[in-house]
């Protein structure tokens, strides 16, 4: 054993909780299902989750998987997160979304974990399986992402995992480990650097990995292209920021 905990150094197989990176991790799962013809980005959420509603009955009938994945449903920023903090499970938080006032539909951007989760749950319902099982079957297994999971319990069982640290008395110490399972599609994925390189390789090769087409390229393209303005430029020299389906989309050079 090395002194000062040096035997606990992070390596490329160390598993981290990915938080909001779960959004783009899951978007290719939706794209896979779109490519299979099970759903489309334009599938209304209520067509698969008849119990789901927002505060406007018209928007309830119209809001799609794509609207949820681009955060343009009109739900306010981070709607539902505080309910999760109080201990509500996924279904109860999603049912409470109907109580939030809405901003204008499809012209307002506000990042909403549980809005995206509603879209993912609709896709999972169409597949007849849980979101956690669907992600494993159509993405993690085909890409050989053996250290990746959409389940918090799997993260906690990894022998080589990293936890968040906070500064206490001048030094960093392990903090509380958050269980984000209620918003799994938006925040519960855990993975390693090595696994993430497989995911990135697939994206850069238009949905293909080691010669196999894992995700249909035409179904994936909308996720990687602008669907709504997320951060308008405040002066002429600035670049406008966009959001696709689960991905921030923009230019930096």
mmCIF file of N, CA and C in Angstrom, residues 93-179:
data_model
loop_
_atom_site.group_PDB
_atom_site.id
_atom_site.type_symbol
_atom_site.label_atom_id
_atom_site.label_comp_id
_atom_site.label_asym_id
_atom_site.label_seq_id
_atom_site.Cartn_x
_atom_site.Cartn_y
_atom_site.Cartn_z
ATOM 1 N N UNK A 93 -42.647 12.490 -9.319
ATOM 2 C CA UNK A 93 -42.147 13.769 -9.821
ATOM 3 C C UNK A 93 -42.739 14.065 -11.194
ATOM 4 N N UNK A 94 -42.753 13.073 -12.070
ATOM 5 C CA UNK A 94 -43.308 13.281 -13.411
ATOM 6 C C UNK A 94 -44.783 13.662 -13.344
ATOM 7 N N UNK A 95 -45.533 13.076 -12.424
ATOM 8 C CA UNK A 95 -46.942 13.433 -12.281
ATOM 9 C C UNK A 95 -47.105 14.854 -11.757
ATOM 10 N N UNK A 96 -46.163 15.333 -10.976
ATOM 11 C CA UNK A 96 -46.235 16.688 -10.418
ATOM 12 C C UNK A 96 -45.869 17.763 -11.443
ATOM 13 N N UNK A 97 -45.280 17.382 -12.571
ATOM 14 C CA UNK A 97 -44.909 18.381 -13.582
ATOM 15 C C UNK A 97 -46.124 19.130 -14.111
ATOM 16 N N UNK A 98 -47.303 18.551 -14.003
ATOM 17 C CA UNK A 98 -48.525 19.211 -14.474
ATOM 18 C C UNK A 98 -48.879 20.437 -13.647
ATOM 19 N N UNK A 99 -48.248 20.604 -12.513
ATOM 20 C CA UNK A 99 -48.559 21.728 -11.634
ATOM 21 C C UNK A 99 -47.668 22.943 -11.874
ATOM 22 N N UNK A 100 -46.666 22.812 -12.748
ATOM 23 C CA UNK A 100 -45.770 23.938 -13.014
ATOM 24 C C UNK A 100 -46.334 24.819 -14.129
ATOM 25 N N UNK A 101 -46.320 26.152 -13.957
ATOM 26 C CA UNK A 101 -46.705 27.047 -15.062
ATOM 27 C C UNK A 101 -45.698 26.929 -16.199
ATOM 28 N N UNK A 102 -46.168 27.118 -17.409
ATOM 29 C CA UNK A 102 -45.315 26.929 -18.584
ATOM 30 C C UNK A 102 -44.940 28.250 -19.239
ATOM 31 N N UNK A 103 -43.707 28.320 -19.718
ATOM 32 C CA UNK A 103 -43.299 29.391 -20.615
ATOM 33 C C UNK A 103 -43.758 29.020 -22.020
ATOM 34 N N UNK A 104 -43.663 29.946 -22.991
ATOM 35 C CA UNK A 104 -44.138 29.653 -24.347
ATOM 36 C C UNK A 104 -43.529 28.378 -24.929
ATOM 37 N N UNK A 105 -44.388 27.571 -25.496
ATOM 38 C CA UNK A 105 -44.034 26.253 -26.016
ATOM 39 C C UNK A 105 -43.168 26.362 -27.260
ATOM 40 N N UNK A 106 -42.094 25.620 -27.292
ATOM 41 C CA UNK A 106 -41.170 25.462 -28.417
ATOM 42 C C UNK A 106 -40.396 26.716 -28.793
ATOM 43 N N UNK A 107 -40.546 27.788 -28.055
ATOM 44 C CA UNK A 107 -39.716 28.974 -28.294
ATOM 45 C C UNK A 107 -38.975 29.371 -27.024
ATOM 46 N N UNK A 108 -39.167 28.619 -25.944
ATOM 47 C CA UNK A 108 -38.481 28.879 -24.679
ATOM 48 C C UNK A 108 -37.565 27.702 -24.363
ATOM 49 N N UNK A 109 -36.342 28.025 -23.933
ATOM 50 C CA UNK A 109 -35.399 26.987 -23.512
ATOM 51 C C UNK A 109 -35.181 27.085 -22.011
ATOM 52 N N UNK A 110 -35.344 25.972 -21.314
ATOM 53 C CA UNK A 110 -35.008 25.897 -19.893
ATOM 54 C C UNK A 110 -34.609 24.460 -19.585
ATOM 55 N N UNK A 111 -33.403 24.281 -19.102
ATOM 56 C CA UNK A 111 -32.890 22.937 -18.837
ATOM 57 C C UNK A 111 -33.725 22.276 -17.741
ATOM 58 N N UNK A 112 -34.266 21.106 -18.053
ATOM 59 C CA UNK A 112 -35.202 20.447 -17.136
ATOM 60 C C UNK A 112 -34.925 18.952 -17.109
ATOM 61 N N UNK A 113 -34.308 18.485 -16.026
ATOM 62 C CA UNK A 113 -33.978 17.065 -15.913
ATOM 63 C C UNK A 113 -35.205 16.171 -16.042
ATOM 64 N N UNK A 114 -36.271 16.530 -15.359
ATOM 65 C CA UNK A 114 -37.432 15.644 -15.364
ATOM 66 C C UNK A 114 -38.270 15.779 -16.629
ATOM 67 N N UNK A 115 -38.153 16.892 -17.331
ATOM 68 C CA UNK A 115 -38.767 16.967 -18.646
ATOM 69 C C UNK A 115 -38.119 15.967 -19.583
ATOM 70 N N UNK A 116 -36.785 15.971 -19.625
ATOM 71 C CA UNK A 116 -36.077 15.005 -20.453
ATOM 72 C C UNK A 116 -36.385 13.578 -20.001
ATOM 73 N N UNK A 117 -36.474 13.380 -18.693
ATOM 74 C CA UNK A 117 -36.787 12.045 -18.183
ATOM 75 C C UNK A 117 -38.149 11.579 -18.678
ATOM 76 N N UNK A 118 -39.106 12.484 -18.774
ATOM 77 C CA UNK A 118 -40.423 12.117 -19.306
ATOM 78 C C UNK A 118 -40.306 11.638 -20.750
ATOM 79 N N UNK A 119 -39.497 12.331 -21.558
ATOM 80 C CA UNK A 119 -39.290 11.881 -22.930
ATOM 81 C C UNK A 119 -38.652 10.513 -23.005
ATOM 82 N N UNK A 120 -37.652 10.284 -22.157
ATOM 83 C CA UNK A 120 -36.989 8.987 -22.129
ATOM 84 C C UNK A 120 -37.926 7.882 -21.671
ATOM 85 N N UNK A 121 -38.761 8.186 -20.678
ATOM 86 C CA UNK A 121 -39.714 7.189 -20.195
ATOM 87 C C UNK A 121 -40.716 6.808 -21.288
ATOM 88 N N UNK A 122 -41.085 7.755 -22.122
ATOM 89 C CA UNK A 122 -41.985 7.446 -23.241
ATOM 90 C C UNK A 122 -41.308 6.479 -24.217
ATOM 91 N N UNK A 123 -40.042 6.702 -24.490
ATOM 92 C CA UNK A 123 -39.292 5.820 -25.386
ATOM 93 C C UNK A 123 -39.170 4.423 -24.785
ATOM 94 N N UNK A 124 -38.897 4.363 -23.483
ATOM 95 C CA UNK A 124 -38.790 3.071 -22.811
ATOM 96 C C UNK A 124 -40.119 2.336 -22.812
ATOM 97 N N UNK A 125 -41.204 3.078 -22.591
ATOM 98 C CA UNK A 125 -42.533 2.458 -22.593
ATOM 99 C C UNK A 125 -42.848 1.869 -23.962
ATOM 100 N N UNK A 126 -42.474 2.569 -25.023
ATOM 101 C CA UNK A 126 -42.696 2.051 -26.373
ATOM 102 C C UNK A 126 -41.901 0.782 -26.614
ATOM 103 N N UNK A 127 -40.746 0.680 -25.960
ATOM 104 C CA UNK A 127 -39.906 -0.515 -26.106
ATOM 105 C C UNK A 127 -40.356 -1.651 -25.198
ATOM 106 N N UNK A 128 -41.218 -1.356 -24.235
ATOM 107 C CA UNK A 128 -41.704 -2.374 -23.323
ATOM 108 C C UNK A 128 -40.695 -2.808 -22.282
ATOM 109 N N UNK A 129 -39.769 -1.916 -21.937
ATOM 110 C CA UNK A 129 -38.770 -2.229 -20.920
ATOM 111 C C UNK A 129 -38.374 -0.958 -20.187
ATOM 112 N N UNK A 130 -37.658 -1.107 -19.108
ATOM 113 C CA UNK A 130 -37.220 0.063 -18.357
ATOM 114 C C UNK A 130 -36.151 0.817 -19.131
ATOM 115 N N UNK A 131 -36.022 2.119 -18.834
ATOM 116 C CA UNK A 131 -34.973 2.909 -19.452
ATOM 117 C C UNK A 131 -33.599 2.313 -19.146
ATOM 118 N N UNK A 132 -33.418 1.864 -17.910
ATOM 119 C CA UNK A 132 -32.141 1.298 -17.509
ATOM 120 C C UNK A 132 -31.792 0.058 -18.329
ATOM 121 N N UNK A 133 -32.773 -0.809 -18.577
ATOM 122 C CA UNK A 133 -32.530 -1.998 -19.390
ATOM 123 C C UNK A 133 -32.326 -1.636 -20.856
ATOM 124 N N UNK A 134 -33.086 -0.670 -21.330
ATOM 125 C CA UNK A 134 -32.982 -0.273 -22.735
ATOM 126 C C UNK A 134 -31.593 0.289 -23.038
ATOM 127 N N UNK A 135 -31.086 1.158 -22.178
ATOM 128 C CA UNK A 135 -29.760 1.721 -22.413
ATOM 129 C C UNK A 135 -28.691 0.640 -22.425
ATOM 130 N N UNK A 136 -28.825 -0.320 -21.539
ATOM 131 C CA UNK A 136 -27.853 -1.417 -21.478
ATOM 132 C C UNK A 136 -27.888 -2.240 -22.767
ATOM 133 N N UNK A 137 -29.084 -2.527 -23.245
ATOM 134 C CA UNK A 137 -29.248 -3.423 -24.393
ATOM 135 C C UNK A 137 -28.809 -2.788 -25.709
ATOM 136 N N UNK A 138 -29.192 -1.534 -25.937
ATOM 137 C CA UNK A 138 -28.977 -0.954 -27.267
ATOM 138 C C UNK A 138 -27.722 -0.090 -27.367
ATOM 139 N N UNK A 139 -27.114 0.263 -26.230
ATOM 140 C CA UNK A 139 -25.947 1.135 -26.305
ATOM 141 C C UNK A 139 -24.739 0.585 -25.555
ATOM 142 N N UNK A 140 -24.860 0.355 -24.258
ATOM 143 C CA UNK A 140 -23.684 -0.022 -23.471
ATOM 144 C C UNK A 140 -23.120 -1.376 -23.896
ATOM 145 N N UNK A 141 -23.982 -2.363 -24.079
ATOM 146 C CA UNK A 141 -23.487 -3.680 -24.494
ATOM 147 C C UNK A 141 -22.879 -3.661 -25.892
ATOM 148 N N UNK A 142 -23.563 -3.080 -26.907
ATOM 149 C CA UNK A 142 -22.964 -3.065 -28.244
ATOM 150 C C UNK A 142 -21.642 -2.302 -28.324
ATOM 151 N N UNK A 143 -21.468 -1.305 -27.463
ATOM 152 C CA UNK A 143 -20.231 -0.527 -27.487
ATOM 153 C C UNK A 143 -19.174 -1.081 -26.536
ATOM 154 N N UNK A 144 -19.474 -2.187 -25.870
ATOM 155 C CA UNK A 144 -18.512 -2.758 -24.940
ATOM 156 C C UNK A 144 -18.239 -1.875 -23.741
ATOM 157 N N UNK A 145 -19.247 -1.106 -23.335
ATOM 158 C CA UNK A 145 -19.087 -0.186 -22.207
ATOM 159 C C UNK A 145 -19.416 -0.934 -20.908
ATOM 160 N N UNK A 146 -18.495 -1.800 -20.505
ATOM 161 C CA UNK A 146 -18.761 -2.725 -19.407
ATOM 162 C C UNK A 146 -18.749 -2.059 -18.034
ATOM 163 N N UNK A 147 -18.223 -0.847 -17.956
ATOM 164 C CA UNK A 147 -18.193 -0.137 -16.680
ATOM 165 C C UNK A 147 -19.270 0.946 -16.601
ATOM 166 N N UNK A 148 -20.174 0.955 -17.559
ATOM 167 C CA UNK A 148 -21.179 2.009 -17.653
ATOM 168 C C UNK A 148 -22.544 1.471 -17.276
ATOM 169 N N UNK A 149 -23.321 2.295 -16.579
ATOM 170 C CA UNK A 149 -24.658 1.879 -16.170
ATOM 171 C C UNK A 149 -25.533 3.102 -15.954
ATOM 172 N N UNK A 150 -26.832 2.919 -16.112
ATOM 173 C CA UNK A 150 -27.818 3.946 -15.772
ATOM 174 C C UNK A 150 -28.417 3.703 -14.394
ATOM 175 N N UNK A 151 -27.798 2.820 -13.631
ATOM 176 C CA UNK A 151 -28.292 2.480 -12.294
ATOM 177 C C UNK A 151 -27.283 2.930 -11.228
ATOM 178 N N UNK A 152 -27.762 3.685 -10.261
ATOM 179 C CA UNK A 152 -26.915 4.133 -9.164
ATOM 180 C C UNK A 152 -26.349 2.957 -8.383
ATOM 181 N N UNK A 153 -27.137 1.924 -8.181
ATOM 182 C CA UNK A 153 -26.669 0.759 -7.431
ATOM 183 C C UNK A 153 -25.444 0.122 -8.086
ATOM 184 N N UNK A 154 -25.426 0.117 -9.422
ATOM 185 C CA UNK A 154 -24.257 -0.429 -10.111
ATOM 186 C C UNK A 154 -23.017 0.414 -9.822
ATOM 187 N N UNK A 155 -23.190 1.737 -9.829
ATOM 188 C CA UNK A 155 -22.066 2.615 -9.505
ATOM 189 C C UNK A 155 -21.521 2.302 -8.116
ATOM 190 N N UNK A 156 -22.401 2.121 -7.156
ATOM 191 C CA UNK A 156 -21.964 1.898 -5.785
ATOM 192 C C UNK A 156 -21.263 0.553 -5.608
ATOM 193 N N UNK A 157 -21.494 -0.375 -6.541
ATOM 194 C CA UNK A 157 -20.829 -1.676 -6.455
ATOM 195 C C UNK A 157 -19.472 -1.713 -7.151
ATOM 196 N N UNK A 158 -19.135 -0.665 -7.906
ATOM 197 C CA UNK A 158 -17.855 -0.672 -8.620
ATOM 198 C C UNK A 158 -16.705 -0.558 -7.617
ATOM 199 N N UNK A 159 -15.750 -1.465 -7.653
ATOM 200 C CA UNK A 159 -14.618 -1.346 -6.732
ATOM 201 C C UNK A 159 -13.716 -0.165 -7.055
ATOM 202 N N UNK A 160 -13.671 0.215 -8.330
ATOM 203 C CA UNK A 160 -12.831 1.337 -8.770
ATOM 204 C C UNK A 160 -13.738 2.497 -9.149
ATOM 205 N N UNK A 161 -14.160 3.271 -8.159
ATOM 206 C CA UNK A 161 -15.065 4.384 -8.413
ATOM 207 C C UNK A 161 -14.575 5.631 -7.671
ATOM 208 N N UNK A 162 -14.956 6.778 -8.200
ATOM 209 C CA UNK A 162 -14.605 8.052 -7.580
ATOM 210 C C UNK A 162 -15.872 8.718 -7.053
ATOM 211 N N UNK A 163 -15.746 9.375 -5.910
ATOM 212 C CA UNK A 163 -16.878 10.113 -5.347
ATOM 213 C C UNK A 163 -16.511 11.584 -5.272
ATOM 214 N N UNK A 164 -17.523 12.427 -5.260
ATOM 215 C CA UNK A 164 -17.299 13.862 -5.167
ATOM 216 C C UNK A 164 -16.652 14.237 -3.848
ATOM 217 N N UNK A 165 -15.800 15.252 -3.891
ATOM 218 C CA UNK A 165 -15.119 15.741 -2.692
ATOM 219 C C UNK A 165 -15.526 17.188 -2.413
ATOM 220 N N UNK A 166 -15.473 17.566 -1.155
ATOM 221 C CA UNK A 166 -15.731 18.936 -0.758
ATOM 222 C C UNK A 166 -14.585 19.420 0.121
ATOM 223 N N UNK A 167 -14.369 20.726 0.121
ATOM 224 C CA UNK A 167 -13.257 21.297 0.876
ATOM 225 C C UNK A 167 -13.662 21.486 2.338
ATOM 226 N N UNK A 168 -12.963 20.832 3.240
ATOM 227 C CA UNK A 168 -13.228 20.911 4.674
ATOM 228 C C UNK A 168 -11.915 21.184 5.390
ATOM 229 N N UNK A 169 -11.895 22.295 6.136
ATOM 230 C CA UNK A 169 -10.702 22.646 6.915
ATOM 231 C C UNK A 169 -9.437 22.658 6.064
ATOM 232 N N UNK A 170 -9.563 23.216 4.885
ATOM 233 C CA UNK A 170 -8.394 23.406 4.038
ATOM 234 C C UNK A 170 -7.980 22.229 3.197
ATOM 235 N N UNK A 171 -8.724 21.122 3.257
ATOM 236 C CA UNK A 171 -8.388 19.986 2.408
ATOM 237 C C UNK A 171 -9.664 19.347 1.861
ATOM 238 N N UNK A 172 -9.495 18.637 0.748
ATOM 239 C CA UNK A 172 -10.647 18.014 0.105
ATOM 240 C C UNK A 172 -10.896 16.629 0.686
ATOM 241 N N UNK A 173 -12.146 16.394 1.054
ATOM 242 C CA UNK A 173 -12.540 15.116 1.635
ATOM 243 C C UNK A 173 -13.783 14.595 0.929
ATOM 244 N N UNK A 174 -13.972 13.258 0.903
ATOM 245 C CA UNK A 174 -15.173 12.715 0.246
ATOM 246 C C UNK A 174 -16.446 13.308 0.846
ATOM 247 N N UNK A 175 -17.365 13.710 -0.045
ATOM 248 C CA UNK A 175 -18.634 14.276 0.388
ATOM 249 C C UNK A 175 -19.753 13.262 0.277
ATOM 250 N N UNK A 176 -20.959 13.743 0.418
ATOM 251 C CA UNK A 176 -22.124 12.871 0.271
ATOM 252 C C UNK A 176 -22.253 12.404 -1.172
ATOM 253 N N UNK A 177 -22.559 11.135 -1.361
ATOM 254 C CA UNK A 177 -22.768 10.588 -2.691
ATOM 255 C C UNK A 177 -24.251 10.666 -3.013
ATOM 256 N N UNK A 178 -24.581 11.362 -4.077
ATOM 257 C CA UNK A 178 -25.981 11.590 -4.423
ATOM 258 C C UNK A 178 -26.546 10.415 -5.212
ATOM 259 N N UNK A 179 -27.772 10.005 -4.880
ATOM 260 C CA UNK A 179 -28.490 8.973 -5.620
ATOM 261 C C UNK A 179 -29.472 9.664 -6.566
#
